[in-house]
GROMACS .gro file of N, CA, C and O in nm:
model
  340
    1MET      N    1   6.042   9.924   7.650
    1MET     CA    2   5.994   9.988   7.530
    1MET      C    3   5.859  10.057   7.553
    1MET      O    4   5.825  10.152   7.483
    2VAL      N    5   5.787  10.010   7.652
    2VAL     CA    6   5.656  10.067   7.680
    2VAL      C    7   5.669  10.197   7.760
    2VAL      O    8   5.588  10.289   7.742
    3VAL      N    9   5.771  10.207   7.844
    3VAL     CA   10   5.787  10.323   7.932
    3VAL      C   11   5.804  10.454   7.854
    3VAL      O   12   5.741  10.554   7.891
    4PRO      N   13   5.882  10.459   7.746
    4PRO     CA   14   5.889  10.585   7.670
    4PRO      C   15   5.755  10.627   7.611
    4PRO      O   16   5.723  10.745   7.608
    5PHE      N   17   5.675  10.530   7.567
    5PHE     CA   18   5.545  10.566   7.512
    5PHE      C   19   5.450  10.615   7.620
    5PHE      O   20   5.369  10.705   7.597
    6LEU      N   21   5.460  10.558   7.739
    6LEU     CA   22   5.382  10.610   7.852
    6LEU      C   23   5.426  10.751   7.887
    6LEU      O   24   5.343  10.838   7.915
    7GLY      N   25   5.557  10.774   7.884
    7GLY     CA   26   5.608  10.908   7.911
    7GLY      C   27   5.562  11.009   7.807
    7GLY      O   28   5.527  11.123   7.840
    8LEU      N   29   5.561  10.966   7.680
    8LEU     CA   30   5.511  11.055   7.575
    8LEU      C   31   5.363  11.087   7.596
    8LEU      O   32   5.319  11.200   7.579
    9GLY      N   33   5.286  10.985   7.633
    9GLY     CA   34   5.144  11.006   7.657
    9GLY      C   35   5.118  11.100   7.774
    9GLY      O   36   5.035  11.191   7.766
   10VAL      N   37   5.192  11.081   7.883
   10VAL     CA   38   5.175  11.167   8.001
   10VAL      C   39   5.222  11.309   7.970
   10VAL      O   40   5.156  11.406   8.009
   11GLY      N   41   5.333  11.322   7.899
   11GLY     CA   42   5.382  11.454   7.863
   11GLY      C   43   5.285  11.530   7.774
   11GLY      O   44   5.257  11.648   7.796
   12MET      N   45   5.230  11.462   7.675
   12MET     CA   46   5.132  11.527   7.587
   12MET      C   47   5.004  11.561   7.662
   12MET      O   48   4.943  11.665   7.638
   13PHE      N   49   4.963  11.473   7.753
   13PHE     CA   50   4.843  11.501   7.833
   13PHE      C   51   4.865  11.624   7.921
   13PHE      O   52   4.777  11.710   7.930
   14LEU      N   53   4.982  11.634   7.985
   14LEU     CA   54   5.009  11.751   8.069
   14LEU      C   55   5.017  11.879   7.986
   14LEU      O   56   4.969  11.984   8.030
   15LEU      N   57   5.075  11.872   7.867
   15LEU     CA   58   5.078  11.989   7.781
   15LEU      C   59   4.937  12.032   7.741
   15LEU      O   60   4.902  12.151   7.746
   16THR      N   61   4.853  11.936   7.705
   16THR     CA   62   4.716  11.966   7.666
   16THR      C   63   4.637  12.023   7.784
   16THR      O   64   4.564  12.122   7.770
   17LEU      N   65   4.652  11.962   7.900
   17LEU     CA   66   4.582  12.009   8.019
   17LEU      C   67   4.628  12.149   8.058
   17LEU      O   68   4.548  12.235   8.095
   18GLY      N   69   4.758  12.174   8.048
   18GLY     CA   70   4.811  12.305   8.080
   18GLY      C   71   4.759  12.413   7.987
   18GLY      O   72   4.721  12.522   8.031
   19ILE      N   73   4.755  12.384   7.857
   19ILE     CA   74   4.703  12.482   7.762
   19ILE      C   75   4.555  12.506   7.786
   19ILE      O   76   4.506  12.618   7.777
   20TYR      N   77   4.482  12.399   7.821
   20TYR     CA   78   4.340  12.415   7.853
   20TYR      C   79   4.321  12.506   7.975
   20TYR      O   80   4.233  12.593   7.977
   21PHE      N   81   4.403  12.485   8.079
   21PHE     CA   82   4.392  12.569   8.200
   21PHE      C   83   4.429  12.715   8.170
   21PHE      O   84   4.367  12.807   8.221
   22ILE      N   85   4.532  12.736   8.090
   22ILE     CA   86   4.576  12.871   8.059
   22ILE      C   87   4.469  12.947   7.981
   22ILE      O   88   4.443  13.063   8.006
   23ARG      N   89   4.405  12.879   7.887
   23ARG     CA   90   4.306  12.945   7.802
   23ARG      C   91   4.164  12.934   7.857
   23ARG      O   92   4.069  12.977   7.792
   24SER      N   93   4.148  12.881   7.976
   24SER     CA   94   4.016  12.862   8.036
   24SER      C   95   3.950  12.995   8.068
   24SER      O   96   4.016  13.096   8.094
   25LYS      N   97   3.816  12.994   8.070
   25LYS     CA   98   3.745  13.118   8.106
   25LYS      C   99   3.751  13.144   8.256
   25LYS      O  100   3.719  13.252   8.301
   26HIS      N  101   3.794  13.045   8.334
   26HIS     CA  102   3.809  13.060   8.478
   26HIS      C  103   3.955  13.079   8.516
   26HIS      O  104   3.994  13.047   8.628
   27ALA      N  105   4.037  13.132   8.427
   27ALA     CA  106   4.181  13.137   8.446
   27ALA      C  107   4.224  13.227   8.562
   27ALA      O  108   4.331  13.209   8.617
   28LYS      N  109   4.142  13.321   8.603
   28LYS     CA  110   4.182  13.413   8.709
   28LYS      C  111   4.125  13.376   8.845
   28LYS      O  112   4.143  13.447   8.942
   29LYS      N  113   4.058  13.261   8.856
   29LYS     CA  114   4.001  13.217   8.983
   29LYS      C  115   4.103  13.134   9.061
   29LYS      O  116   4.189  13.069   9.003
   30THR      N  117   4.092  13.137   9.193
   30THR     CA  118   4.177  13.054   9.278
   30THR      C  119   4.090  12.943   9.337
   30THR      O  120   4.017  12.964   9.433
   31PRO      N  121   4.097  12.822   9.280
   31PRO     CA  122   4.006  12.715   9.323
   31PRO      C  123   4.034  12.660   9.462
   31PRO      O  124   3.945  12.604   9.525
   32LEU      N  125   4.155  12.676   9.514
   32LEU     CA  126   4.188  12.618   9.645
   32LEU      C  127   4.189  12.722   9.756
   32LEU      O  128   4.240  12.695   9.864
   33ALA      N  129   4.133  12.839   9.733
   33ALA     CA  130   4.132  12.943   9.836
   33ALA      C  131   4.047  12.897   9.954
   33ALA      O  132   3.934  12.852   9.939
   34GLY      N  133   4.104  12.904  10.074
   34GLY     CA  134   4.033  12.867  10.196
   34GLY      C  135   4.046  12.721  10.236
   34GLY      O  136   3.986  12.679  10.335
   35HIS      N  137   4.121  12.640  10.162
   35HIS     CA  138   4.134  12.499  10.195
   35HIS      C  139   4.243  12.470  10.296
   35HIS      O  140   4.257  12.357  10.341
   36GLY      N  141   4.321  12.568  10.335
   36GLY     CA  142   4.431  12.543  10.428
   36GLY      C  143   4.404  12.592  10.568
   36GLY      O  144   4.497  12.622  10.642
   37ASP      N  145   4.279  12.596  10.608
   37ASP     CA  146   4.246  12.650  10.739
   37ASP      C  147   4.280  12.557  10.854
   37ASP      O  148   4.297  12.601  10.966
   38SER      N  149   4.291  12.426  10.829
   38SER     CA  150   4.315  12.331  10.937
   38SER      C  151   4.463  12.294  10.952
   38SER      O  152   4.494  12.195  11.017
   39VAL      N  153   4.552  12.370  10.895
   39VAL     CA  154   4.695  12.338  10.905
   39VAL      C  155   4.745  12.359  11.047
   39VAL      O  156   4.837  12.293  11.092
   40ASP      N  157   4.686  12.449  11.122
   40ASP     CA  158   4.733  12.479  11.257
   40ASP      C  159   4.708  12.366  11.357
   40ASP      O  160   4.762  12.368  11.467
   41THR      N  161   4.629  12.266  11.322
   41THR     CA  162   4.599  12.157  11.414
   41THR      C  163   4.700  12.043  11.405
   41THR      O  164   4.682  11.942  11.472
   42VAL      N  165   4.805  12.056  11.325
   42VAL     CA  166   4.907  11.952  11.313
   42VAL      C  167   4.993  11.953  11.439
   42VAL      O  168   5.030  12.059  11.490
   43ASP      N  169   5.027  11.834  11.492
   43ASP     CA  170   5.102  11.823  11.617
   43ASP      C  171   5.249  11.861  11.602
   43ASP      O  172   5.307  11.920  11.691
   44SER      N  173   5.311  11.824  11.493
   44SER     CA  174   5.453  11.850  11.473
   44SER      C  175   5.475  11.995  11.430
   44SER      O  176   5.410  12.045  11.338
   45PHE      N  177   5.570  12.062  11.493
   45PHE     CA  178   5.598  12.202  11.462
   45PHE      C  179   5.660  12.216  11.323
   45PHE      O  180   5.620  12.303  11.245
   46VAL      N  181   5.757  12.131  11.292
   46VAL     CA  182   5.826  12.139  11.163
   46VAL      C  183   5.727  12.106  11.050
   46VAL      O  184   5.724  12.173  10.946
   47LEU      N  185   5.645  12.003  11.071
   47LEU     CA  186   5.547  11.966  10.969
   47LEU      C  187   5.445  12.077  10.948
   47LEU      O  188   5.404  12.104  10.836
   48SER      N  189   5.408  12.145  11.054
   48SER     CA  190   5.312  12.255  11.039
   48SER      C  191   5.373  12.372  10.961
   48SER      O  192   5.304  12.437  10.884
   49ILE      N  193   5.503  12.397  10.981
   49ILE     CA  194   5.569  12.503  10.904
   49ILE      C  195   5.575  12.465  10.756
   49ILE      O  196   5.544  12.547  10.668
   50ILE      N  197   5.612  12.341  10.727
   50ILE     CA  198   5.619  12.296  10.588
   50ILE      C  199   5.481  12.300  10.523
   50ILE      O  200   5.465  12.346  10.410
   51LEU      N  201   5.379  12.254  10.595
   51LEU     CA  202   5.244  12.256  10.540
   51LEU      C  203   5.194  12.399  10.522
   51LEU      O  204   5.124  12.428  10.425
   52SER      N  205   5.228  12.487  10.613
   52SER     CA  206   5.185  12.626  10.600
   52SER      C  207   5.244  12.691  10.475
   52SER      O  208   5.175  12.761  10.401
   53ILE      N  209   5.373  12.666  10.451
   53ILE     CA  210   5.436  12.722  10.331
   53ILE      C  211   5.373  12.662  10.205
   53ILE      O  212   5.342  12.734  10.110
   54GLY      N  213   5.352  12.532  10.206
   54GLY     CA  214   5.290  12.468  10.090
   54GLY      C  215   5.148  12.516  10.065
   54GLY      O  216   5.108  12.540   9.951
   55VAL      N  217   5.072  12.533  10.172
   55VAL     CA  218   4.934  12.579  10.158
   55VAL      C  219   4.930  12.723  10.106
   55VAL      O  220   4.850  12.757  10.020
   56ILE      N  221   5.019  12.806  10.159
   56ILE     CA  222   5.024  12.945  10.111
   56ILE      C  223   5.060  12.949   9.964
   56ILE      O  224   5.001  13.024   9.885
   57LEU      N  225   5.155  12.865   9.922
   57LEU     CA  226   5.196  12.865   9.782
   57LEU      C  227   5.087  12.811   9.689
   57LEU      O  228   5.053  12.873   9.589
   58PHE      N  229   5.032  12.695   9.724
   58PHE     CA  230   4.940  12.630   9.631
   58PHE      C  231   4.798  12.682   9.639
   58PHE      O  232   4.723  12.671   9.543
   59CYS      N  233   4.756  12.737   9.752
   59CYS     CA  234   4.620  12.790   9.761
   59CYS      C  235   4.608  12.929   9.702
   59CYS      O  236   4.498  12.975   9.674
   60SER      N  237   4.719  12.996   9.684
   60SER     CA  238   4.713  13.130   9.626
   60SER      C  239   4.730  13.129   9.475
   60SER      O  240   4.723  13.233   9.412
   61LEU      N  241   4.752  13.011   9.416
   61LEU     CA  242   4.770  13.003   9.271
   61LEU      C  243   4.636  13.009   9.200
   61LEU      O  244   4.536  12.959   9.248
   62THR      N  245   4.638  13.072   9.083
   62THR     CA  246   4.518  13.074   9.000
   62THR      C  247   4.520  12.955   8.904
   62THR      O  248   4.619  12.882   8.896
   63VAL      N  249   4.410  12.937   8.833
   63VAL     CA  250   4.402  12.828   8.736
   63VAL      C  251   4.509  12.845   8.628
   63VAL      O  252   4.568  12.748   8.582
   64ARG      N  253   4.536  12.969   8.589
   64ARG     CA  254   4.639  12.995   8.488
   64ARG      C  255   4.777  12.951   8.538
   64ARG      O  256   4.856  12.895   8.463
   65HIS      N  257   4.806  12.972   8.667
   65HIS     CA  258   4.934  12.927   8.722
   65HIS      C  259   4.944  12.775   8.722
   65HIS      O  260   5.051  12.719   8.695
   66TYR      N  261   4.832  12.706   8.754
   66TYR     CA  262   4.833  12.560   8.744
   66TYR      C  263   4.858  12.515   8.601
   66TYR      O  264   4.924  12.413   8.577
   67GLY      N  265   4.807  12.590   8.505
   67GLY     CA  266   4.834  12.559   8.364
   67GLY      C  267   4.980  12.572   8.330
   67GLY      O  268   5.036  12.488   8.259
   68TYR      N  269   5.044  12.678   8.380
   68TYR     CA  270   5.188  12.693   8.356
   68TYR      C  271   5.267  12.579   8.418
   68TYR      O  272   5.364  12.529   8.359
   69ILE      N  273   5.227  12.535   8.537
   69ILE     CA  274   5.296  12.423   8.602
   69ILE      C  275   5.279  12.296   8.520
   69ILE      O  276   5.374  12.218   8.502
   70CYS      N  277   5.157  12.272   8.467
   70CYS     CA  278   5.134  12.154   8.383
   70CYS      C  279   5.216  12.159   8.255
   70CYS      O  280   5.273  12.057   8.213
   71VAL      N  281   5.225  12.275   8.192
   71VAL     CA  282   5.304  12.287   8.069
   71VAL      C  283   5.451  12.262   8.098
   71VAL      O  284   5.518  12.188   8.025
   72LEU      N  285   5.502  12.320   8.207
   72LEU     CA  286   5.643  12.296   8.241
   72LEU      C  287   5.668  12.149   8.275
   72LEU      O  288   5.771  12.093   8.236
   73GLY      N  289   5.576  12.087   8.347
   73GLY     CA  290   5.590  11.944   8.377
   73GLY      C  291   5.586  11.859   8.252
   73GLY      O  292   5.663  11.763   8.238
   74GLY      N  293   5.496  11.892   8.160
   74GLY     CA  294   5.488  11.817   8.035
   74GLY      C  295   5.614  11.832   7.952
   74GLY      O  296   5.664  11.734   7.895
   75LEU      N  297   5.666  11.954   7.944
   75LEU     CA  298   5.791  11.974   7.869
   75LEU      C  299   5.908  11.901   7.934
   75LEU      O  300   5.992  11.843   7.864
   76PHE      N  301   5.913  11.900   8.067
   76PHE     CA  302   6.020  11.828   8.136
   76PHE      C  303   6.010  11.678   8.111
   76PHE      O  304   6.112  11.613   8.085
   77ILE      N  305   5.890  11.623   8.116
   77ILE     CA  306   5.874  11.479   8.091
   77ILE      C  307   5.910  11.446   7.947
   77ILE      O  308   5.978  11.345   7.920
   78LEU      N  309   5.867  11.528   7.852
   78LEU     CA  310   5.903  11.503   7.713
   78LEU      C  311   6.053  11.513   7.690
   78LEU      O  312   6.112  11.436   7.615
   79TYR      N  313   6.118  11.609   7.758
   79TYR     CA  314   6.264  11.621   7.748
   79TYR      C  315   6.333  11.498   7.808
   79TYR      O  316   6.428  11.444   7.749
   80ALA      N  317   6.284  11.452   7.923
   80ALA     CA  318   6.345  11.335   7.987
   80ALA      C  319   6.327  11.210   7.900
   80ALA      O  320   6.420  11.128   7.889
   81VAL      N  321   6.211  11.195   7.838
   81VAL     CA  322   6.187  11.079   7.752
   81VAL      C  323   6.277  11.085   7.629
   81VAL      O  324   6.337  10.985   7.589
   82SER      N  325   6.290  11.203   7.570
   82SER     CA  326   6.374  11.212   7.450
   82SER      C  327   6.523  11.195   7.484
   82SER      O  328   6.599  11.142   7.404
   83ALA      N  329   6.563  11.239   7.604
   83ALA     CA  330   6.702  11.220   7.644
   83ALA      C  331   6.732  11.073   7.675
   83ALA      O  332   6.843  11.025   7.651
   84ALA      N  333   6.634  11.002   7.728
   84ALA     CA  334   6.655  10.861   7.762
   84ALA      C  335   6.640  10.770   7.641
   84ALA      O  336   6.690  10.659   7.641
   85TRP      N  337   6.574  10.816   7.539
   85TRP     CA  338   6.551  10.734   7.421
   85TRP      C  339   6.672  10.738   7.339
   85TRP      O  340   6.734  10.704   7.269
   0.00000   0.00000   0.00000
């Protein structure tokens, strides 16, 4: 009985955080730009390819894009909680 309420709380928090990020005055900045410079030092070839793709995707996102991801995650969690309830 506690898990649905936790899901509701997390879903509402993600929705609130996403709306805050979308409407933020820093919405066009990329906060993670330049953080993926050490990906080339990974020993595994496959892991370095996966990390390179992930770094390119997540380091090029703006704050507004992170807000959209939070809103979609919050809506998905709220949908999953309502479907399970």
